[in-house]
Structure formats: C-alpha cells, structure tokens
CSV table of C-alpha atoms in Angstrom, one decimal:
chain,number,residue,atom,x,y,z
A,1,MET,CA,23.7,55.5,-6.7
A,2,TRP,CA,22.3,54.9,-3.3
A,3,GLY,CA,18.7,55.5,-4.4
A,4,ALA,CA,19.1,53.0,-7.1
A,5,VAL,CA,20.0,50.3,-5.1
A,6,LEU,CA,17.2,51.2,-2.6
A,7,PHE,CA,14.5,50.9,-5.4
A,8,LEU,CA,15.9,47.2,-6.5
A,9,VAL,CA,15.9,45.9,-3.0
A,10,ALA,CA,12.3,47.4,-2.3
A,11,LEU,CA,11.2,46.2,-6.3
A,12,LEU,CA,12.7,42.6,-4.9
A,13,ILE,CA,10.9,43.0,-1.8
A,14,VAL,CA,7.8,43.3,-3.3
A,15,GLY,CA,7.9,40.5,-5.9
A,16,ILE,CA,9.1,38.1,-3.3
A,17,SER,CA,5.8,39.2,-1.6
A,18,HIS,CA,3.8,39.1,-4.5
A,19,ARG,CA,5.0,35.5,-5.2
A,20,TRP,CA,4.7,34.5,-1.7
A,21,TYR,CA,0.8,35.6,-1.7
A,22,THR,CA,0.1,34.1,-4.9
A,23,TRP,CA,1.5,30.6,-3.7
A,24,ALA,CA,0.1,30.9,-0.1
A,25,ASN,CA,-3.6,32.1,-1.9
A,26,PRO,CA,-4.0,29.8,-5.0
A,27,LYS,CA,-6.2,31.6,-7.6
A,28,THR,CA,-10.0,30.6,-7.4
A,29,LYS,CA,-13.1,31.1,-9.4
A,30,SER,CA,-15.1,34.0,-7.5
A,31,HIS,CA,-18.0,31.3,-6.7
A,32,TRP,CA,-15.5,28.9,-5.4
A,33,LYS,CA,-14.9,28.0,-1.7
A,34,LEU,CA,-11.7,26.1,-0.7
A,35,PRO,CA,-11.3,24.0,2.2
A,36,PRO,CA,-9.2,26.0,5.3
A,37,GLY,CA,-5.4,24.9,5.0
A,38,SER,CA,-1.9,26.7,4.1
A,39,SER,CA,0.2,25.8,1.1
A,40,GLY,CA,3.6,25.8,3.2
A,41,TRP,CA,6.6,27.2,2.0
A,42,PRO,CA,7.0,28.3,-1.9
A,43,ILE,CA,7.9,25.3,-4.1
A,44,ILE,CA,8.2,22.5,-1.6
A,45,GLY,CA,5.0,23.2,0.3
A,46,GLU,CA,4.7,20.8,3.3
A,47,THR,CA,6.8,18.0,1.8
A,48,LEU,CA,9.1,18.1,4.4
A,49,GLU,CA,6.7,17.5,7.4
A,50,PHE,CA,4.8,14.9,5.5
A,51,PHE,CA,7.9,12.7,5.1
A,52,SER,CA,9.4,13.2,8.4
A,53,SER,CA,9.6,9.8,10.1
A,54,HIS,CA,7.7,9.1,13.7
A,55,TYR,CA,7.4,5.7,15.6
A,56,LEU,CA,3.9,4.3,15.0
A,57,HIS,CA,2.1,4.5,18.1
A,58,TYR,CA,-1.2,3.2,15.9
A,59,ASP,CA,-2.5,6.8,16.0
A,60,ILE,CA,-3.3,9.1,13.2
A,61,PRO,CA,-0.2,10.4,11.5
A,62,PRO,CA,1.0,13.9,13.1
A,63,PHE,CA,0.9,15.4,9.7
A,64,PHE,CA,-3.0,14.7,9.3
A,65,SER,CA,-4.0,15.1,12.9
A,66,LYS,CA,-2.3,18.6,13.7
A,67,ARG,CA,-4.6,19.8,10.4
A,68,MET,CA,-7.4,18.2,11.3
A,69,GLN,CA,-7.3,19.8,14.7
A,70,ARG,CA,-6.6,23.2,13.3
A,71,TYR,CA,-8.8,23.1,10.2
A,72,GLY,CA,-11.5,20.2,10.5
A,73,PRO,CA,-11.5,17.1,8.5
A,74,VAL,CA,-11.0,18.5,5.0
A,75,PHE,CA,-8.2,21.0,4.5
A,76,ARG,CA,-5.5,21.8,1.6
A,77,THR,CA,-2.0,21.6,1.5
A,78,ASN,CA,0.7,21.4,-0.6
A,79,ILE,CA,3.1,18.4,-1.3
A,80,VAL,CA,5.8,18.1,-3.8
A,81,GLY,CA,4.6,21.3,-5.6
A,82,LYS,CA,1.1,20.1,-5.8
A,83,ASN,CA,-1.9,21.5,-4.7
A,84,LEU,CA,-3.6,19.1,-2.5
A,85,ILE,CA,-6.8,18.8,-1.0
A,86,VAL,CA,-7.0,16.0,1.8
A,87,SER,CA,-10.1,14.3,3.2
A,88,THR,CA,-10.6,12.7,6.6
A,89,ASP,CA,-14.5,12.7,6.2
A,90,PRO,CA,-15.8,9.1,5.3
A,91,GLU,CA,-18.8,10.6,3.6
A,92,ILE,CA,-16.4,12.8,1.3
A,93,ASN,CA,-14.3,9.9,0.5
A,94,TYR,CA,-17.2,7.5,0.0
A,95,HIS,CA,-18.2,10.0,-2.8
A,96,ILE,CA,-15.1,10.4,-4.3
A,97,PHE,CA,-14.6,6.6,-4.9
A,98,GLN,CA,-18.0,6.6,-6.2
A,99,GLN,CA,-17.5,9.1,-9.0
A,100,GLU,CA,-14.1,7.1,-10.0
A,101,ASN,CA,-13.5,7.7,-14.1
A,102,LYS,CA,-16.5,10.0,-13.7
A,103,SER,CA,-15.6,13.2,-11.6
A,104,PHE,CA,-12.3,11.9,-10.4
A,105,ILE,CA,-9.4,9.7,-11.6
A,106,ILE,CA,-6.7,8.1,-10.1
A,107,LEU,CA,-3.6,9.9,-10.0
A,108,TYR,CA,-0.5,10.1,-8.2
A,109,THR,CA,2.7,12.7,-7.9
A,110,GLU,CA,5.0,12.8,-10.8
A,111,SER,CA,7.6,11.4,-8.7
A,112,PHE,CA,5.7,8.6,-7.4
A,113,MET,CA,4.0,7.7,-11.2
A,114,LYS,CA,7.8,7.9,-12.1
A,115,ILE,CA,8.4,4.6,-10.2
A,116,PHE,CA,5.6,2.7,-11.3
A,117,GLY,CA,6.1,4.0,-15.1
A,118,LYS,CA,3.8,5.2,-17.9
A,119,GLU,CA,2.5,1.6,-18.6
A,120,SER,CA,1.4,0.5,-14.8
A,121,LEU,CA,-1.8,-0.5,-13.7
A,122,LEU,CA,-2.0,2.9,-11.7
A,123,ALA,CA,-1.6,4.9,-15.1
A,124,HIS,CA,-4.7,4.1,-16.9
A,125,HIS,CA,-8.0,4.2,-16.8
A,126,GLY,CA,-11.6,2.6,-18.2
A,127,ASN,CA,-11.2,-0.1,-20.5
A,128,VAL,CA,-7.3,-0.7,-20.6
A,129,HIS,CA,-7.2,-0.5,-16.5
A,130,LYS,CA,-10.3,-3.1,-16.8
A,131,TYR,CA,-8.3,-5.4,-18.9
A,132,LEU,CA,-4.9,-5.0,-17.1
A,133,LYS,CA,-7.0,-5.5,-13.9
A,134,ASN,CA,-8.5,-8.8,-15.1
A,135,LEU,CA,-5.1,-9.8,-16.3
A,136,VAL,CA,-3.6,-10.0,-12.4
A,137,LEU,CA,-7.3,-11.2,-11.3
A,138,ARG,CA,-6.5,-14.1,-13.5
A,139,ILE,CA,-3.6,-15.0,-11.0
A,140,VAL,CA,-5.0,-13.8,-7.9
A,141,SER,CA,-9.1,-14.0,-7.9
A,142,PRO,CA,-10.6,-15.9,-5.3
A,143,GLU,CA,-11.8,-18.8,-7.8
A,144,ASN,CA,-7.8,-19.1,-8.8
A,145,LEU,CA,-7.0,-19.3,-5.2
A,146,LYS,CA,-9.1,-21.8,-4.5
A,147,ALA,CA,-8.7,-23.7,-7.1
A,148,LYS,CA,-4.6,-23.7,-8.1
A,149,LEU,CA,-2.8,-21.3,-5.3
A,150,LEU,CA,-4.0,-22.4,-1.8
A,151,GLY,CA,-1.9,-26.1,-1.9
A,152,GLY,CA,1.0,-24.2,-3.4
A,153,MET,CA,0.7,-21.5,-0.5
A,154,ASP,CA,0.1,-23.8,2.0
A,155,GLU,CA,3.0,-25.9,1.2
A,156,ALA,CA,5.7,-23.0,0.8
A,157,THR,CA,4.3,-21.5,4.3
A,158,HIS,CA,4.8,-24.4,5.9
A,159,ASN,CA,8.4,-25.1,4.2
A,160,CYS,CA,9.2,-22.0,5.2
A,161,LEU,CA,8.1,-22.2,8.9
A,162,GLU,CA,10.2,-25.9,9.1
A,163,SER,CA,13.3,-23.8,7.9
A,164,TRP,CA,12.9,-20.9,10.8
A,165,ALA,CA,12.4,-23.7,13.7
A,166,SER,CA,15.6,-25.4,12.7
A,167,PHE,CA,17.5,-22.1,13.2
A,168,GLY,CA,15.9,-21.1,16.1
A,169,ASN,CA,16.2,-17.6,15.8
A,170,ILE,CA,14.8,-15.5,13.0
A,171,ASP,CA,14.1,-11.8,11.9
A,172,ALA,CA,10.2,-12.8,11.0
A,173,LYS,CA,9.6,-9.4,9.1
A,174,GLU,CA,12.7,-10.5,6.9
A,175,GLY,CA,11.6,-13.7,6.7
A,176,THR,CA,8.0,-13.4,5.8
A,177,ALA,CA,9.1,-11.1,3.2
A,178,LYS,CA,11.4,-13.3,1.6
A,179,MET,CA,8.7,-16.3,1.9
A,180,ILE,CA,6.0,-14.0,0.0
A,181,PHE,CA,8.5,-12.8,-2.3
A,182,GLU,CA,9.9,-16.2,-3.6
A,183,TYR,CA,6.7,-17.9,-4.1
A,184,PHE,CA,5.1,-15.0,-5.6
A,185,ALA,CA,8.0,-14.5,-8.2
A,186,LYS,CA,8.2,-17.9,-9.3
A,187,LEU,CA,4.2,-17.9,-9.6
A,188,LEU,CA,4.5,-15.1,-11.9
A,189,ILE,CA,7.3,-15.4,-14.2
A,190,GLY,CA,8.8,-18.7,-13.1
A,191,TYR,CA,11.6,-16.6,-11.4
A,192,ASP,CA,14.1,-18.4,-8.8
A,193,GLU,CA,16.8,-16.5,-7.0
A,194,GLU,CA,19.2,-19.3,-6.5
A,195,MET,CA,19.2,-20.5,-10.1
A,196,ALA,CA,19.1,-16.5,-11.7
A,197,PRO,CA,22.0,-15.8,-13.6
A,198,ASN,CA,21.8,-12.6,-12.8
A,199,GLY,CA,20.2,-12.8,-9.5
A,200,LYS,CA,19.1,-10.4,-6.6
A,201,LEU,CA,15.8,-9.9,-8.3
A,202,ARG,CA,14.7,-9.6,-4.6
A,203,ASP,CA,17.4,-7.1,-3.8
A,204,ASN,CA,16.0,-4.7,-6.5
A,205,PHE,CA,12.2,-5.2,-5.4
A,206,GLN,CA,13.6,-4.6,-1.7
A,207,ALA,CA,15.5,-1.1,-2.9
A,208,PHE,CA,12.2,-0.4,-5.0
A,209,MET,CA,9.8,-0.6,-1.9
A,210,ASP,CA,12.1,1.1,0.2
A,211,GLY,CA,11.9,4.2,-1.8
A,212,LEU,CA,8.3,3.7,-2.8
A,213,ILE,CA,7.3,6.3,-0.5
A,214,SER,CA,9.8,8.5,0.2
A,215,PHE,CA,11.4,12.0,-0.5
A,216,PRO,CA,11.5,12.5,-4.5
A,217,LEU,CA,15.1,13.6,-4.3
A,218,ASN,CA,17.1,11.6,-7.5
A,219,ILE,CA,20.7,11.8,-6.1
A,220,LEU,CA,22.8,9.0,-5.3
A,221,GLY,CA,22.8,7.9,-1.9
A,222,THR,CA,18.9,8.4,-1.4
A,223,ALA,CA,16.1,6.1,-1.0
A,224,TYR,CA,14.3,7.4,-4.1
A,225,HIS,CA,17.5,7.3,-6.0
A,226,ALA,CA,17.7,3.7,-5.2
A,227,CYS,CA,14.2,3.1,-5.9
A,228,LEU,CA,14.4,3.8,-9.4
A,229,GLN,CA,17.8,1.8,-9.7
A,230,GLY,CA,16.0,-0.9,-8.3
A,231,ARG,CA,13.0,-0.8,-10.6
A,232,LYS,CA,15.2,-0.3,-13.6
A,233,ASN,CA,17.3,-3.8,-12.9
A,234,ALA,CA,14.3,-5.4,-11.9
A,235,CYS,CA,12.8,-4.7,-15.0
A,236,LYS,CA,15.9,-5.5,-17.2
A,237,VAL,CA,15.3,-9.0,-15.6
A,238,ILE,CA,11.8,-9.6,-16.0
A,239,LYS,CA,12.5,-8.3,-19.6
A,240,ASP,CA,15.2,-10.8,-20.4
A,241,MET,CA,13.4,-13.4,-18.6
A,242,PHE,CA,10.2,-12.7,-21.0
A,243,GLU,CA,12.3,-13.1,-24.2
A,244,LYS,CA,13.9,-16.1,-23.3
A,245,ARG,CA,10.2,-17.4,-22.4
A,246,LYS,CA,9.0,-16.2,-26.0
A,247,ALA,CA,11.6,-18.3,-27.3
A,248,SER,CA,10.9,-21.6,-25.4
A,249,LYS,CA,8.4,-24.0,-26.6
A,250,THR,CA,8.1,-25.4,-22.7
A,251,PRO,CA,4.8,-24.7,-21.1
A,252,HIS,CA,5.2,-23.6,-17.7
A,253,GLU,CA,1.6,-22.7,-16.7
A,254,ASP,CA,2.6,-19.1,-14.8
A,255,PHE,CA,1.5,-15.8,-15.3
A,256,LEU,CA,4.3,-15.1,-18.2
A,257,ASP,CA,3.0,-17.9,-20.2
A,258,TYR,CA,-0.3,-16.5,-19.8
A,259,LEU,CA,1.0,-12.9,-21.1
A,260,LEU,CA,2.8,-14.6,-24.1
A,261,LYS,CA,-0.5,-16.2,-24.9
A,262,LYS,CA,-2.7,-12.8,-24.6
A,263,LYS,CA,0.8,-11.3,-25.7
A,264,GLU,CA,1.5,-13.6,-26.6
A,265,HIS,CA,-5.7,-23.3,10.7
A,266,GLU,CA,-7.0,-26.6,16.0
A,267,ALA,CA,-10.4,-27.3,14.7
A,268,ILE,CA,-9.7,-27.6,11.3
A,269,LEU,CA,-6.7,-30.5,12.2
A,270,LYS,CA,-9.2,-32.3,14.3
A,271,ALA,CA,-11.9,-32.3,11.9
A,272,ARG,CA,-9.3,-33.6,9.3
A,273,ASP,CA,-9.2,-37.4,8.3
A,274,GLU,CA,-5.5,-37.0,7.9
A,275,GLY,CA,-4.2,-34.4,10.5
A,276,GLU,CA,-1.2,-33.6,7.9
A,277,SER,CA,-3.0,-32.9,4.9
A,278,GLY,CA,-2.7,-29.4,3.1
A,279,LEU,CA,-5.3,-26.8,4.0
A,280,THR,CA,-8.5,-26.6,2.1
A,281,TRP,CA,-10.5,-23.8,1.0
A,282,GLN,CA,-13.3,-24.6,2.9
A,283,GLU,CA,-11.1,-24.8,5.9
A,284,TYR,CA,-10.0,-21.6,4.9
A,285,LYS,CA,-13.3,-20.3,4.7
A,286,SER,CA,-14.2,-21.2,7.8
A,287,MET,CA,-11.6,-19.2,9.6
A,288,THR,CA,-14.1,-16.4,10.8
A,289,PHE,CA,-12.1,-15.2,13.5
A,290,THR,CA,-9.0,-15.3,11.9
A,291,HIS,CA,-10.5,-12.9,8.8
A,292,MET,CA,-11.4,-10.9,12.4
A,293,VAL,CA,-8.0,-10.6,13.2
A,294,ILE,CA,-7.0,-9.8,9.7
A,295,ASN,CA,-9.3,-7.1,9.7
A,296,GLU,CA,-8.3,-5.5,13.0
A,297,THR,CA,-4.8,-5.6,11.8
A,298,VAL,CA,-5.0,-3.6,8.3
A,299,ARG,CA,-7.4,-1.2,10.3
A,300,LEU,CA,-4.6,-0.4,13.1
A,301,ALA,CA,-1.7,-0.5,10.7
A,302,ASN,CA,-2.6,1.3,8.2
A,303,ILE,CA,0.0,0.5,5.5
A,304,VAL,CA,-1.2,3.0,3.2
A,305,PRO,CA,-0.6,6.5,4.3
A,306,GLY,CA,-3.0,8.2,1.6
A,307,ILE,CA,-5.1,7.3,-1.5
A,308,PHE,CA,-4.7,9.7,-4.4
A,309,ARG,CA,-7.2,10.9,-7.1
A,310,LYS,CA,-7.4,13.8,-9.3
A,311,ALA,CA,-10.1,15.9,-9.6
A,312,VAL,CA,-11.4,16.0,-13.6
A,313,THR,CA,-14.0,18.3,-13.0
A,314,ASP,CA,-14.9,21.1,-10.6
A,315,PHE,CA,-16.5,19.1,-7.9
A,316,GLU,CA,-18.6,20.4,-4.8
A,317,ILE,CA,-19.3,18.6,-1.5
A,318,LYS,CA,-20.1,19.9,1.9
A,319,GLY,CA,-19.8,23.4,1.0
A,320,TYR,CA,-16.4,23.0,-0.2
A,321,THR,CA,-15.1,23.2,-4.0
A,322,ILE,CA,-12.7,20.8,-5.0
A,323,PRO,CA,-11.5,22.6,-8.4
A,324,ALA,CA,-10.6,20.7,-11.5
A,325,GLY,CA,-7.0,19.4,-11.9
A,326,TRP,CA,-6.5,19.5,-8.2
A,327,MET,CA,-5.4,16.6,-6.4
A,328,VAL,CA,-7.6,15.0,-3.4
A,329,MET,CA,-5.7,12.6,-0.8
A,330,VAL,CA,-7.8,10.3,1.0
A,331,VAL,CA,-6.7,9.3,4.4
A,332,PRO,CA,-8.0,5.6,5.5
A,333,ALA,CA,-6.2,6.3,8.6
A,334,ALA,CA,-8.2,9.0,10.3
A,335,VAL,CA,-11.3,7.2,9.4
A,336,HIS,CA,-9.8,3.8,10.8
A,337,LEU,CA,-8.8,5.5,14.1
A,338,SER,CA,-11.6,8.0,14.8
A,339,THR,CA,-13.5,7.7,17.7
A,340,ASP,CA,-16.4,8.8,16.0
A,341,LYS,CA,-16.6,5.4,13.8
A,342,TYR,CA,-14.7,3.1,16.2
A,343,ASP,CA,-15.3,2.3,20.2
A,344,ASN,CA,-11.7,2.6,21.3
A,345,PRO,CA,-10.2,2.5,18.0
A,346,LEU,CA,-6.4,2.3,19.6
A,347,ARG,CA,-7.0,-1.2,21.0
A,348,PHE,CA,-6.5,-4.3,19.0
A,349,ASN,CA,-10.2,-5.9,19.5
A,350,PRO,CA,-10.9,-8.5,16.5
A,351,TRP,CA,-14.3,-9.1,18.2
A,352,ARG,CA,-15.6,-5.8,16.9
A,353,TRP,CA,-15.7,-7.5,13.5
A,354,GLU,CA,-17.9,-10.0,14.7
A,355,GLY,CA,-21.2,-10.1,12.6
A,356,GLN,CA,-19.9,-7.6,10.2
A,357,LYS,CA,-19.1,-8.4,6.4
A,358,LEU,CA,-15.4,-9.5,6.7
A,359,HIS,CA,-14.5,-9.1,3.0
A,360,ALA,CA,-15.8,-6.0,1.7
A,361,GLY,CA,-14.7,-2.3,2.2
A,362,SER,CA,-17.1,0.1,3.5
A,363,LYS,CA,-17.2,4.0,4.3
A,364,THR,CA,-15.4,3.0,7.5
A,365,PHE,CA,-13.2,0.6,6.4
A,366,MET,CA,-10.5,1.1,3.4
A,367,ALA,CA,-7.5,-0.8,3.8
A,368,PHE,CA,-7.8,-2.2,0.6
A,369,GLY,CA,-9.3,1.1,-1.3
A,370,GLY,CA,-12.5,1.6,-2.2
A,371,GLY,CA,-14.6,1.6,-5.5
A,372,ILE,CA,-13.8,0.0,-8.6
A,373,ARG,CA,-10.1,0.6,-7.8
A,374,LEU,CA,-10.4,-1.8,-4.8
A,375,CYS,CA,-6.6,-3.3,-4.5
A,376,VAL,CA,-6.7,-6.7,-6.9
A,377,GLY,CA,-4.5,-8.2,-4.3
A,378,ALA,CA,-6.4,-8.6,-1.3
A,379,ASP,CA,-8.3,-11.8,-1.6
A,380,PHE,CA,-4.3,-13.2,-2.2
A,381,ALA,CA,-2.7,-10.8,0.9
A,382,LYS,CA,-5.5,-12.2,3.0
A,383,LEU,CA,-5.1,-16.1,2.4
A,384,GLN,CA,-1.3,-15.8,2.6
A,385,VAL,CA,-2.0,-13.9,6.3
A,386,ALA,CA,-4.3,-16.3,7.3
A,387,ILE,CA,-2.1,-19.4,6.1
A,388,LEU,CA,0.7,-18.4,8.0
A,389,ILE,CA,-1.5,-17.6,11.0
A,390,HIS,CA,-2.9,-21.4,10.9
A,391,HIS,CA,0.5,-22.6,10.8
A,392,MET,CA,2.2,-20.5,13.5
A,393,VAL,CA,-0.8,-21.3,15.7
A,394,THR,CA,-1.0,-25.0,15.2
A,395,LYS,CA,2.3,-26.4,15.1
A,396,TYR,CA,5.0,-24.0,16.5
A,397,ARG,CA,5.9,-21.7,19.6
A,398,TRP,CA,7.6,-18.4,19.5
A,399,LEU,CA,8.9,-15.5,21.4
A,400,VAL,CA,10.1,-12.4,20.1
A,401,THR,CA,13.3,-11.5,21.3
A,402,ARG,CA,14.0,-7.9,19.8
A,403,GLY,CA,12.7,-5.3,17.5
A,404,GLY,CA,9.5,-4.9,16.4
A,405,SER,CA,9.2,-1.1,16.7
A,406,ILE,CA,7.8,0.5,13.6
A,407,VAL,CA,8.4,3.8,12.1
A,408,ARG,CA,6.2,5.3,9.6
A,409,LYS,CA,8.2,7.9,7.2
A,410,PRO,CA,5.4,8.0,5.8
A,411,ALA,CA,5.6,4.3,4.7
A,412,LEU,CA,5.4,1.6,7.4
A,413,ILE,CA,9.7,0.2,8.0
A,414,PHE,CA,10.8,-1.7,11.1
A,415,PRO,CA,14.3,-0.4,11.5
A,416,TYR,CA,15.2,-3.5,14.1
A,417,GLY,CA,13.4,-5.8,12.0
A,418,LEU,CA,11.4,-8.2,14.3
A,419,HIS,CA,13.4,-11.1,15.8
A,420,ILE,CA,11.7,-14.2,17.2
A,421,GLU,CA,13.0,-17.3,18.7
A,422,ILE,CA,11.2,-20.1,17.1
A,423,SER,CA,10.4,-23.8,17.7
A,424,LYS,CA,8.3,-26.8,16.9
A,425,LYS,CA,5.4,-27.9,19.1
A,426,GLN,CA,5.9,-31.3,20.5
A,427,LYS,CA,3.4,-34.0,19.6
A,428,CYS,CA,1.6,-35.7,22.5
C-alpha cells in the first residue's frame, strides 16, 4: 500500500516538475534564439509584479529596469498567461513599428481587448482600421482643430478657469479631467451631463479609465470589474443617444451627425488688436517653447507603460527570434529616460527640444506611439494642453496646496489629486 502511495507521490512530483520545466522553457524551433528572461510562475507568470504599484520618480519602472539590468535591452516574460518579448531597444522598436500590418499587427491581451470591444479601433487592421481612423481624424485632425475646434476649446478652457478662480481652491487634476470630458463628450455626441436623464456618463467613463490597465480579475470590488461595468453603462448611454438622434431631424453638427451620414498664450496678448479676443491658430503655432514644454512633459510622464504588437511571422533581429504568435511590448519609458539617448534624462529641461521637430515621433520619442498607428488624438491633446498653459500663464496665479504624488500601477494615477489655490491676476 505504502509503495503505491509513494509511486503516486513520485508521479505527481514528476508531473509538476515537467509542467514547470515546459512553462519555464517555451517550446522553440532548433534554429530559434529567444531573448533571455523568465516565464515566472505557472499560469500567472510575472503578472503580479507587472501590476504592482510604485510611486513615480520619473525613472524607468522597476519591473523593466530590474530585467534590463539582468538580461539586457531585450528580454522575455509572461504576463496574464501570454508569452511576451519586451523591447527597450530603439532600433528594434523602430523596426517593429515599420513592419505594421506586415510582420506585426497590433494586439493587446485578451482582458484588455475585452474592455475595448471587438469593434474598437484597436481591433481592426488594414483598410477597416484606415476607415475608422479617418472617421476620428475628421474631428481631431489639425485642419479641423484649426477651422472648428480651437475657438470652442479656448472658450471652454477660459470658462473653466474662471470657475476655478471663483472657488479659490480646486483639485486641478479632477477639474482638468472634468473640463476635457465635458467638452469632448459634447463635441462627439452632443452629450450634456446636467441635461442627460440617465446622467453620469463621466462616472462610468472614469471607472473605465481607472481599470483600463489593471489586474484582469473580473469579480465585484475590483477595478477591472468596475471598468467592464463602466464600459457597459457608457455604451448604453451612447447607444440610446444614437437611436434618439437617428429619429431626430435637427442637425447638431457633431461627430454623431457625421456617423449618421456615413452610417447614417503674454507676447500673443500684446500682439493682438483686441487683448480679450480668443486664441487663433497662428498664435497656437507660434508657441514654440510651449510645444517644447509639452514634449518634455510627456517624455518624462510616460503615460503609456507599453505598446503591444503581435508577430504574425517569425521575425529575426539583432540575433534574436520573435516567434510568430508571440506578443511584443515596446517600452517608451526605457528610451525616453535613457542616458544614452538624453542628457540628464530625469531632469525636466524643455530646452533639449530646441531646434528639433516638435510634432513628430522618432526612434527616441514615442510618447504618441509610432508608425501608421501614431495616436490619432495627439494633435487634439497638445492643443488642449497649450490652451490651458496659455490661460494659466497669462491670466492666473496659482499655488499647489496638496497632492501631486503620482503612482504607477502600471497606469498613472494621482491618489491624492493635485489641489491648487488659484486666483485671477489683477489688471494693471
């Protein structure tokens, strides 16, 4: 009897050992050379460490820096059960982006794609992606920003800051997020939070954003679960508005109307003839230093922890093989904060951008992605930041009173907000 028990125990140990070995050593072809690295624990891999929180000190996130020191600029790992090759090498990153829709396609983890849905811009490739991208660009292209949106964005920012100054103390992080959401929601679908019968689309949107890059555990109380519920509720609000608009004959001249057709800054003030007139496109384009500040801000912040692609063919580069079917993560922070690419990279120094192209990505600057998948909202985001800086600098005084700490988990969050005391400058 004891012999049988010992045999079963031995068999179990052998089985577990075999599974652990095959997990730790992914099956490869004889001519392949995988990058060095570790698959971590069976099933969960190195997921827990990847999603662990840490305060942002404007350095490369520890998950990546530890492995870069141990394995070099290219290594393999496993996150949420997916074999993954991580590249912090700007040359490899560049080649990956240049091979979009050839050797690589955009792909995120199943849990991430579940959040966005099967019909999102991220889920499509080729002509369908081009068509959907053009739909979005109809709203946020530089031409439309110049012709239609600049005035509205300038007025909305002015009104928002006027409101902040009347309160005196405000959470600038929350206030800015609210301002941008309200403007963009009205622009896209004519949505007004105060007038909506079901209301609180922004609460659902916030839940969606908070759980967008979170540990994929879909149980009540987790950020991921709240994210999925927020997406579900937000989709219902938008769908109801879509159906209502479709039955209406009143034009609104917003993105929703377009879908129904298809588918159915002081020197600037001094130079003005009228000091209180709105910001113009020529003034915006003249803000060279402001654009340098914006570039330096997003370089240091590294809002996106990683950019994912999937190899559709075996791809060899720098002596390593990226097997077909494996996911690749490009890590912008590793390049943006590299001493080989930037002098004193942890220092905020907008002047480093002097004389450089301020509106394009490169091998060493990927804040808005790269290749044909360059973020379609980049110009809108930069315009909104420039308008906010312009008004804050020319019309207001402010002082940070509390908050401002940033935690990466791996998305960026402000656990204590960013509270400021703000007042209007007195006219001389």
